């Protein structure tokens, strides 16, 4: 058990990422004494009832529950779009809010959490505009509130190894790379079809951002330009979205990264998705390479019956992102870099708050600011201060894809911004 006062946690959003990663991770942190009360707020009661009734969750975390908002006996067709504001306002100050909403809604929920003096963990990308990331950073710094962004690939041991060796000069200088992340076809039948529309987002912004962040995380290089083209299609409800995207990211040293993304990995396929990264580097008279086959981690299972989201029988199983495994306690525990990402963010909030318990208001604020600055400078956990380049890439990508792939420059001056290369 961790020492110190447990934190009240409110998750805003009851969808897929809450079910698959965030809630089980927080349940385990509750066992460890990091987390106390858990609240989840959703648009309506339907996803909350699904979470509470999930048999896998009940088996893994026997006896643990969360408080649903709205209550699960509410009419599932009745929407409560502003309920999260009431829930956040009722929380004790300087606890934790996890934002697990569709990308276009992040900014409003994060700002509401900060308004109510809460530390924040937000799923990636933090926001879709650079100025919004800067605003969030400034408010967090002024109030001494920690804001983390859940770029979980940073906690993959492969990524941490690559970062160390790259910065020791063992690979040379990154010059050419390719990344791919194709999510399952069945995503098209989920709530994605209600918000993943051409005017809101695209696959490059939604999942390609993982690999752009990862290359920046490994190398320390800054992107200087972005070009993204998309292929449009219709969701089952008729809404139009970019179902596929191809992007190129240009870096300050002349390096290029090609990124292919989509919502179309076959439901009958052996993996849950298709994802990988390869980076070629130039050295003196030789080249180096970093290659991560993230879609296949060397484990294959063939079940008697189809299991998992798509119900496939033969599976390439990743033991590294997130799995529930036996442990010495009751039920099962989460394992993998997805869990480590959530845990490290919440442990950081917990550590900050328990370091200032006996301080007066002024000393507490100064201490919290100092501890947050240490996290920013360390650069392992993504924060607005050390990862807002991602918002510049996101902003440039949206401008580019809506202009049929025109190159958009990222300009680093007194006020970093994006602008079309050919005005």
Short mmCIF file of C-alpha atoms in Angstrom, two decimals:
data_model
loop_
_atom_site.label_atom_id
_atom_site.label_comp_id
_atom_site.label_asym_id
_atom_site.label_seq_id
_atom_site.Cartn_x
_atom_site.Cartn_y
_atom_site.Cartn_z
CA UNK A 1 0.00 0.00 0.00
CA UNK A 2 1.21 3.52 -0.83
CA UNK A 3 1.34 5.96 2.05
CA UNK A 4 -0.51 9.26 2.09
CA UNK A 5 -4.03 10.45 1.50
CA UNK A 6 -5.85 8.56 -1.30
CA UNK A 7 -7.21 10.71 -4.11
CA UNK A 8 -10.82 10.98 -5.21
CA UNK A 9 -10.92 10.30 -8.96
CA UNK A 10 -13.65 11.31 -11.40
CA UNK A 11 -13.55 9.86 -14.91
CA UNK A 12 -15.46 11.93 -17.46
CA UNK A 13 -16.45 9.50 -20.20
CA UNK A 14 -17.71 5.94 -19.96
CA UNK A 15 -16.71 4.57 -23.36
CA UNK A 16 -14.22 2.09 -24.78
CA UNK A 17 -10.97 3.49 -23.36
CA UNK A 18 -12.53 3.72 -19.88
CA UNK A 19 -13.58 0.06 -20.08
CA UNK A 20 -10.41 -1.25 -21.70
CA UNK A 21 -7.75 0.65 -19.75
CA UNK A 22 -8.64 3.53 -17.47
CA UNK A 23 -11.15 2.03 -15.03
CA UNK A 24 -9.28 -1.25 -14.42
CA UNK A 25 -6.05 0.70 -13.92
CA UNK A 26 -7.72 3.01 -11.40
CA UNK A 27 -9.40 0.08 -9.64
CA UNK A 28 -5.95 -1.41 -9.08
CA UNK A 29 -4.60 1.93 -7.85
CA UNK A 30 -7.49 1.93 -5.38
CA UNK A 31 -6.21 -1.39 -4.04
CA UNK A 32 -2.76 0.16 -3.63
CA UNK A 33 -4.01 3.16 -1.66
CA UNK A 34 -3.37 5.78 -4.36
CA UNK A 35 -7.07 6.18 -5.16
CA UNK A 36 -10.03 6.47 -2.81
CA UNK A 37 -13.51 7.16 -4.19
CA UNK A 38 -14.12 6.60 -7.90
CA UNK A 39 -16.82 8.44 -9.84
CA UNK A 40 -17.63 8.09 -13.53
CA UNK A 41 -19.74 10.62 -15.41
CA UNK A 42 -21.20 9.85 -18.85
CA UNK A 43 -23.72 11.40 -21.21
CA UNK A 44 -26.35 8.83 -20.18
CA UNK A 45 -26.71 5.79 -17.96
CA UNK A 46 -26.26 3.09 -20.62
CA UNK A 47 -22.43 2.89 -20.70
CA UNK A 48 -22.25 3.15 -16.91
CA UNK A 49 -24.52 0.14 -16.49
CA UNK A 50 -22.37 -1.75 -19.01
CA UNK A 51 -19.25 -0.95 -16.99
CA UNK A 52 -20.84 -2.04 -13.71
CA UNK A 53 -22.19 -5.25 -15.23
CA UNK A 54 -18.96 -6.19 -17.03
CA UNK A 55 -18.25 -9.76 -15.84
CA UNK A 56 -14.52 -9.52 -16.61
CA UNK A 57 -14.26 -6.38 -14.48
CA UNK A 58 -16.20 -8.01 -11.65
CA UNK A 59 -13.95 -11.07 -11.72
CA UNK A 60 -10.75 -8.99 -11.81
CA UNK A 61 -11.79 -6.52 -9.11
CA UNK A 62 -14.22 -8.31 -6.79
CA UNK A 63 -16.17 -6.00 -4.51
CA UNK A 64 -14.96 -2.78 -6.16
CA UNK A 65 -17.44 -0.34 -7.62
CA UNK A 66 -17.68 3.25 -8.76
CA UNK A 67 -20.37 5.88 -8.29
CA UNK A 68 -22.19 6.45 -11.61
CA UNK A 69 -23.41 9.84 -12.81
CA UNK A 70 -26.22 9.72 -13.84
CA UNK A 71 -27.53 6.81 -11.74
CA UNK A 72 -27.88 3.59 -13.68
CA UNK A 73 -31.64 3.47 -13.09
CA UNK A 74 -32.05 6.65 -15.16
CA UNK A 75 -33.71 6.30 -18.56
CA UNK A 76 -30.80 5.27 -20.86
CA UNK A 77 -32.17 7.49 -23.64
CA UNK A 78 -32.08 10.60 -21.46
CA UNK A 79 -28.94 12.72 -21.97
CA UNK A 80 -27.13 14.74 -19.30
CA UNK A 81 -24.59 16.79 -21.30
CA UNK A 82 -23.71 19.18 -18.45
CA UNK A 83 -23.84 16.77 -15.52
CA UNK A 84 -20.06 16.46 -15.44
CA UNK A 85 -19.85 20.14 -14.45
CA UNK A 86 -21.95 19.47 -11.34
CA UNK A 87 -19.89 16.40 -10.48
CA UNK A 88 -16.58 18.26 -10.81
CA UNK A 89 -17.90 21.20 -8.77
CA UNK A 90 -18.83 18.84 -5.93
CA UNK A 91 -15.38 17.21 -5.71
CA UNK A 92 -12.96 18.10 -2.90
CA UNK A 93 -10.27 20.41 -4.29
CA UNK A 94 -6.99 19.16 -5.77
CA UNK A 95 -7.94 15.60 -6.49
CA UNK A 96 -7.94 13.96 -9.94
CA UNK A 97 -10.07 14.19 -13.07
CA UNK A 98 -9.51 11.80 -15.98
CA UNK A 99 -10.78 13.11 -19.31
CA UNK A 100 -11.80 10.21 -21.58
CA UNK A 101 -14.04 11.95 -24.08
CA UNK A 102 -13.94 12.28 -27.90
CA UNK A 103 -11.08 14.50 -29.09
CA UNK A 104 -13.15 17.63 -29.87
CA UNK A 105 -14.54 17.69 -26.31
CA UNK A 106 -11.22 17.55 -24.41
CA UNK A 107 -10.67 21.29 -24.14
CA UNK A 108 -13.99 22.08 -22.48
CA UNK A 109 -13.72 19.27 -19.91
CA UNK A 110 -10.07 19.97 -19.06
CA UNK A 111 -10.85 23.65 -18.55
CA UNK A 112 -13.80 22.79 -16.32
CA UNK A 113 -11.57 20.53 -14.22
CA UNK A 114 -8.96 23.28 -13.82
CA UNK A 115 -11.69 25.80 -12.99
CA UNK A 116 -12.63 23.49 -10.10
CA UNK A 117 -9.01 23.18 -8.93
CA UNK A 118 -8.45 19.57 -10.00
CA UNK A 119 -5.37 17.80 -11.29
CA UNK A 120 -6.00 16.34 -14.76
CA UNK A 121 -5.09 13.30 -16.83
CA UNK A 122 -6.37 13.54 -20.42
CA UNK A 123 -6.30 10.89 -23.12
CA UNK A 124 -4.33 11.92 -26.22
CA UNK A 125 -4.29 14.30 -27.98
CA UNK A 126 -4.73 16.86 -25.20
CA UNK A 127 -6.48 19.40 -27.44
CA UNK A 128 -6.69 20.21 -31.15
CA UNK A 129 -5.20 23.72 -31.01
CA UNK A 130 -1.75 24.82 -29.84
CA UNK A 131 -3.08 27.98 -28.17
CA UNK A 132 -5.42 25.83 -26.10
CA UNK A 133 -2.48 23.71 -24.89
CA UNK A 134 -0.58 26.87 -23.91
CA UNK A 135 -3.64 28.18 -22.07
CA UNK A 136 -4.00 24.92 -20.15
CA UNK A 137 -0.29 24.97 -19.27
CA UNK A 138 -0.53 28.53 -17.96
CA UNK A 139 -3.61 27.88 -15.83
CA UNK A 140 -2.10 24.71 -14.42
CA UNK A 141 1.12 26.52 -13.54
CA UNK A 142 -0.71 29.46 -11.94
CA UNK A 143 -2.82 27.16 -9.78
CA UNK A 144 -0.17 24.53 -9.10
CA UNK A 145 -2.25 21.84 -10.80
CA UNK A 146 -0.68 18.92 -12.67
CA UNK A 147 -1.92 18.15 -16.19
CA UNK A 148 -0.78 14.92 -17.84
CA UNK A 149 -1.48 13.56 -21.32
CA UNK A 150 -1.93 9.82 -21.70
CA UNK A 151 0.62 9.06 -24.44
CA UNK A 152 1.09 5.54 -23.16
CA UNK A 153 3.66 4.45 -25.76
CA UNK A 154 6.18 6.54 -23.81
CA UNK A 155 6.03 3.86 -21.10
CA UNK A 156 6.74 0.95 -23.44
CA UNK A 157 10.15 -0.44 -22.44
CA UNK A 158 11.05 -0.51 -26.15
CA UNK A 159 10.48 3.23 -26.39
CA UNK A 160 12.44 3.96 -23.22
CA UNK A 161 15.33 1.80 -24.48
CA UNK A 162 15.28 3.58 -27.85
CA UNK A 163 15.26 7.02 -26.19
CA UNK A 164 18.26 6.17 -24.03
CA UNK A 165 20.34 4.69 -26.87
CA UNK A 166 19.40 7.43 -29.35
CA UNK A 167 20.42 10.18 -26.96
CA UNK A 168 23.69 8.37 -26.27
CA UNK A 169 24.38 8.52 -30.02
CA UNK A 170 24.18 4.77 -30.57
CA UNK A 171 21.95 4.97 -33.67
CA UNK A 172 23.16 8.12 -35.37
CA UNK A 173 20.74 10.84 -36.51
CA UNK A 174 17.16 10.00 -37.47
CA UNK A 175 16.59 10.73 -41.15
CA UNK A 176 13.76 8.56 -42.56
CA UNK A 177 10.95 6.60 -40.96
CA UNK A 178 7.59 4.96 -41.35
CA UNK A 179 4.83 4.34 -38.83
CA UNK A 180 1.50 2.57 -39.13
CA UNK A 181 -1.53 2.18 -36.90
CA UNK A 182 -4.67 0.62 -38.36
CA UNK A 183 -7.44 0.23 -35.79
CA UNK A 184 -10.22 -2.40 -36.05
CA UNK A 185 -13.02 -2.20 -38.59
CA UNK A 186 -15.64 -2.61 -35.85
CA UNK A 187 -14.76 0.86 -34.55
CA UNK A 188 -17.01 2.11 -37.35
CA UNK A 189 -20.01 0.61 -35.55
CA UNK A 190 -19.18 2.22 -32.19
CA UNK A 191 -19.84 5.73 -30.95
CA UNK A 192 -17.07 6.80 -33.35
CA UNK A 193 -19.72 7.19 -36.04
CA UNK A 194 -21.26 10.05 -34.05
CA UNK A 195 -18.12 12.17 -33.61
CA UNK A 196 -15.35 10.87 -35.89
CA UNK A 197 -16.58 13.06 -38.77
CA UNK A 198 -14.56 14.90 -41.41
CA UNK A 199 -15.11 18.29 -39.77
CA UNK A 200 -13.88 17.08 -36.35
CA UNK A 201 -10.95 14.67 -36.64
CA UNK A 202 -9.26 11.96 -38.70
CA UNK A 203 -7.15 8.82 -38.17
CA UNK A 204 -3.84 10.72 -38.28
CA UNK A 205 -4.94 13.02 -35.45
CA UNK A 206 -6.61 10.23 -33.47
CA UNK A 207 -3.92 7.54 -33.53
CA UNK A 208 -1.10 8.81 -35.74
CA UNK A 209 -0.32 11.30 -32.98
CA UNK A 210 1.00 8.37 -30.90
CA UNK A 211 3.87 7.74 -33.29
CA UNK A 212 4.63 11.40 -33.99
CA UNK A 213 4.90 11.91 -30.23
CA UNK A 214 7.03 8.78 -29.96
CA UNK A 215 9.56 9.95 -32.57
CA UNK A 216 9.80 13.32 -30.82
CA UNK A 217 10.12 11.51 -27.46
CA UNK A 218 12.96 9.31 -28.72
CA UNK A 219 14.91 11.91 -30.70
CA UNK A 220 14.08 15.30 -29.19
CA UNK A 221 13.61 16.65 -32.73
CA UNK A 222 10.89 19.20 -33.53
CA UNK A 223 8.52 18.81 -36.51
CA UNK A 224 8.60 21.67 -39.02
CA UNK A 225 5.92 20.69 -41.48
CA UNK A 226 3.00 18.31 -42.01
CA UNK A 227 1.10 16.97 -45.01
CA UNK A 228 -1.92 14.69 -44.54
CA UNK A 229 -4.26 13.23 -47.16
CA UNK A 230 -7.42 11.34 -46.28
CA UNK A 231 -9.82 8.85 -47.80
CA UNK A 232 -13.44 9.55 -46.93
CA UNK A 233 -16.15 6.98 -46.31
CA UNK A 234 -19.53 6.54 -44.64
CA UNK A 235 -20.18 5.19 -41.18
CA UNK A 236 -23.16 2.85 -40.75
CA UNK A 237 -25.32 5.79 -39.60
CA UNK A 238 -24.50 7.69 -42.79
CA UNK A 239 -22.09 10.22 -41.30
CA UNK A 240 -19.05 10.97 -43.43
CA UNK A 241 -15.59 10.56 -41.94
CA UNK A 242 -12.00 10.14 -42.95
CA UNK A 243 -11.63 6.38 -42.57
CA UNK A 244 -8.03 6.31 -43.80
CA UNK A 245 -5.21 8.85 -43.69
CA UNK A 246 -1.64 9.11 -44.94
CA UNK A 247 0.63 11.74 -43.46
CA UNK A 248 4.19 12.96 -43.78
CA UNK A 249 5.92 14.82 -40.98
CA UNK A 250 9.05 16.86 -41.74
CA UNK A 251 11.58 17.47 -38.96
CA UNK A 252 14.00 20.29 -38.27
CA UNK A 253 17.04 18.27 -39.38
CA UNK A 254 15.45 17.33 -42.72
CA UNK A 255 14.16 13.95 -41.54
CA UNK A 256 10.80 12.63 -42.74
CA UNK A 257 8.28 10.30 -41.11
CA UNK A 258 5.48 8.67 -43.10
CA UNK A 259 2.40 7.75 -41.06
CA UNK A 260 -0.42 5.49 -42.28
CA UNK A 261 -3.60 5.25 -40.21
CA UNK A 262 -7.15 3.98 -40.55
CA UNK A 263 -10.22 2.35 -39.09
CA UNK A 264 -10.07 -0.85 -41.08
CA UNK A 265 -8.05 -3.71 -39.59
CA UNK A 266 -10.12 -6.82 -40.46
CA UNK A 267 -12.35 -8.02 -37.64
CA UNK A 268 -11.40 -11.57 -38.64
CA UNK A 269 -7.70 -10.74 -38.45
CA UNK A 270 -5.41 -12.34 -35.89
CA UNK A 271 -4.37 -9.08 -34.24
CA UNK A 272 -6.39 -6.38 -32.57
CA UNK A 273 -4.78 -3.86 -34.92
CA UNK A 274 -1.76 -3.36 -37.18
CA UNK A 275 0.94 -1.03 -35.88
CA UNK A 276 4.67 -0.58 -36.25
CA UNK A 277 7.49 1.94 -36.39
CA UNK A 278 10.81 1.90 -38.25
CA UNK A 279 13.39 4.69 -38.04
CA UNK A 280 16.54 4.80 -40.16
CA UNK A 281 19.43 6.89 -38.89
CA UNK A 282 22.61 8.27 -40.50
CA UNK A 283 26.01 7.80 -38.87
CA UNK A 284 29.65 8.19 -39.92
CA UNK A 285 30.09 5.77 -42.82
CA UNK A 286 27.19 3.61 -41.65
CA UNK A 287 23.50 3.70 -40.73
CA UNK A 288 21.50 2.75 -37.64
CA UNK A 289 17.93 1.51 -37.30
CA UNK A 290 15.14 1.37 -34.73
CA UNK A 291 12.37 -1.09 -35.60
CA UNK A 292 9.32 -1.86 -33.47
CA UNK A 293 6.87 -4.48 -34.71
CA UNK A 294 4.19 -3.41 -32.25
CA UNK A 295 1.39 -5.43 -33.83
CA UNK A 296 3.13 -8.74 -33.05
CA UNK A 297 4.92 -9.28 -29.75
CA UNK A 298 5.93 -12.90 -30.28
CA UNK A 299 2.88 -14.49 -28.63
CA UNK A 300 0.17 -16.43 -30.50
CA UNK A 301 -2.97 -17.98 -29.01
CA UNK A 302 -5.57 -20.17 -30.68
CA UNK A 303 -8.72 -20.48 -28.58
CA UNK A 304 -11.48 -23.07 -28.67
CA UNK A 305 -14.00 -20.29 -29.23
CA UNK A 306 -13.60 -16.75 -30.49
CA UNK A 307 -12.98 -14.23 -27.71
CA UNK A 308 -12.22 -10.55 -27.50
CA UNK A 309 -13.88 -7.59 -29.17
CA UNK A 310 -13.98 -9.11 -32.65
CA UNK A 311 -14.35 -12.71 -31.47
CA UNK A 312 -11.41 -14.14 -33.43
CA UNK A 313 -10.13 -17.64 -32.63
CA UNK A 314 -6.46 -17.25 -33.60
CA UNK A 315 -4.82 -14.21 -32.01
CA UNK A 316 -1.51 -12.39 -32.05
CA UNK A 317 -1.49 -11.46 -28.38
CA UNK A 318 0.41 -8.46 -27.04
CA UNK A 319 1.52 -9.00 -23.44
CA UNK A 320 2.95 -5.50 -23.34
CA UNK A 321 0.20 -2.87 -23.69
CA UNK A 322 -2.45 -4.14 -21.30
CA UNK A 323 -3.43 -7.50 -19.89
CA UNK A 324 -5.18 -8.74 -16.75
CA UNK A 325 -2.96 -11.33 -15.07
CA UNK A 326 -3.04 -13.39 -11.85
CA UNK A 327 -1.30 -11.93 -8.84
CA UNK A 328 -1.03 -12.58 -5.10
CA UNK A 329 -4.15 -10.57 -4.30
CA UNK A 330 -7.84 -11.03 -5.10
CA UNK A 331 -8.97 -11.23 -8.71
CA UNK A 332 -6.46 -10.11 -11.33
CA UNK A 333 -4.16 -7.12 -11.76
CA UNK A 334 -3.49 -4.96 -14.83
CA UNK A 335 -0.07 -5.27 -16.45
CA UNK A 336 1.63 -3.40 -19.28
CA UNK A 337 2.67 0.04 -20.41
CA UNK A 338 -0.94 1.21 -20.74
CA UNK A 339 -1.42 0.63 -17.03
CA UNK A 340 2.00 2.13 -16.24
CA UNK A 341 1.06 5.31 -18.07
CA UNK A 342 -2.17 5.79 -16.10
CA UNK A 343 -0.47 4.79 -12.85
CA UNK A 344 2.51 7.12 -13.28
CA UNK A 345 0.26 10.10 -13.95
CA UNK A 346 -1.94 9.45 -10.91
CA UNK A 347 1.04 8.59 -8.70
CA UNK A 348 2.53 11.94 -9.68
CA UNK A 349 -0.63 13.77 -8.58
CA UNK A 350 -0.67 11.73 -5.37
CA UNK A 351 3.00 12.48 -4.68
CA UNK A 352 2.53 16.20 -5.29
CA UNK A 353 -0.43 16.47 -2.94
CA UNK A 354 1.12 14.42 -0.17
CA UNK A 355 4.27 16.55 -0.32
CA UNK A 356 2.32 19.68 0.64
CA UNK A 357 -0.07 18.38 3.31
CA UNK A 358 1.57 20.32 6.15
CA UNK A 359 2.37 23.51 4.20
CA UNK A 360 0.47 26.78 4.24
CA UNK A 361 -1.24 28.01 1.07
CA UNK A 362 1.70 30.04 -0.28
CA UNK A 363 4.35 27.39 0.44
CA UNK A 364 2.06 24.68 -0.93
CA UNK A 365 1.62 26.51 -4.22
CA UNK A 366 5.37 27.08 -4.60
CA UNK A 367 6.14 23.44 -3.82
CA UNK A 368 3.50 22.12 -6.24
CA UNK A 369 4.82 24.36 -9.00
CA UNK A 370 8.36 23.14 -8.36
CA UNK A 371 7.35 19.48 -8.47
CA UNK A 372 5.34 19.99 -11.68
CA UNK A 373 8.32 21.75 -13.25
CA UNK A 374 10.49 18.71 -12.43
CA UNK A 375 8.06 16.45 -14.31
CA UNK A 376 7.99 18.86 -17.26
CA UNK A 377 11.78 18.91 -17.45
CA UNK A 378 12.20 15.14 -17.03
CA UNK A 379 10.06 14.70 -20.14
CA UNK A 380 8.86 11.14 -19.55
CA UNK A 381 5.24 11.91 -18.67
CA UNK A 382 3.69 14.05 -21.40
CA UNK A 383 2.55 17.46 -20.14
CA UNK A 384 1.45 20.62 -21.95
CA UNK A 385 4.87 22.13 -21.21
CA UNK A 386 6.89 19.33 -22.80
CA UNK A 387 4.56 17.97 -25.48
CA UNK A 388 2.60 20.90 -26.94
CA UNK A 389 4.49 20.36 -30.21
CA UNK A 390 1.88 17.61 -30.66
CA UNK A 391 -0.85 20.25 -30.76
CA UNK A 392 1.09 22.11 -33.48
CA UNK A 393 1.26 18.87 -35.48
CA UNK A 394 -2.43 18.20 -34.88
CA UNK A 395 -3.40 21.71 -35.92
CA UNK A 396 -1.24 21.49 -39.04
CA UNK A 397 -2.64 18.05 -39.87
CA UNK A 398 -6.23 19.26 -39.74
CA UNK A 399 -5.40 22.24 -41.93
CA UNK A 400 -3.61 19.96 -44.40
CA UNK A 401 -6.21 17.19 -44.69
CA UNK A 402 -8.97 19.74 -45.26
CA UNK A 403 -6.82 21.20 -48.05
CA UNK A 404 -6.33 17.82 -49.77
CA UNK A 405 -2.81 17.26 -48.45
CA UNK A 406 -1.20 20.67 -48.90
CA UNK A 407 1.95 21.04 -46.82
CA UNK A 408 1.47 23.13 -43.69
CA UNK A 409 4.48 24.68 -41.98
CA UNK A 410 5.05 24.82 -38.24
CA UNK A 411 6.64 28.14 -37.34
CA UNK A 412 8.60 28.45 -34.08
CA UNK A 413 8.79 32.13 -33.19
CA UNK A 414 7.60 34.22 -30.26
CA UNK A 415 4.17 32.73 -30.86
CA UNK A 416 4.51 29.25 -32.44
CA UNK A 417 1.82 28.66 -35.05
CA UNK A 418 0.98 26.85 -38.27
CA UNK A 419 0.54 28.31 -41.75
CA UNK A 420 0.13 26.98 -45.31
CA UNK A 421 3.46 26.58 -47.11
CA UNK A 422 2.00 28.07 -50.28
CA UNK A 423 -0.10 31.08 -49.34
#
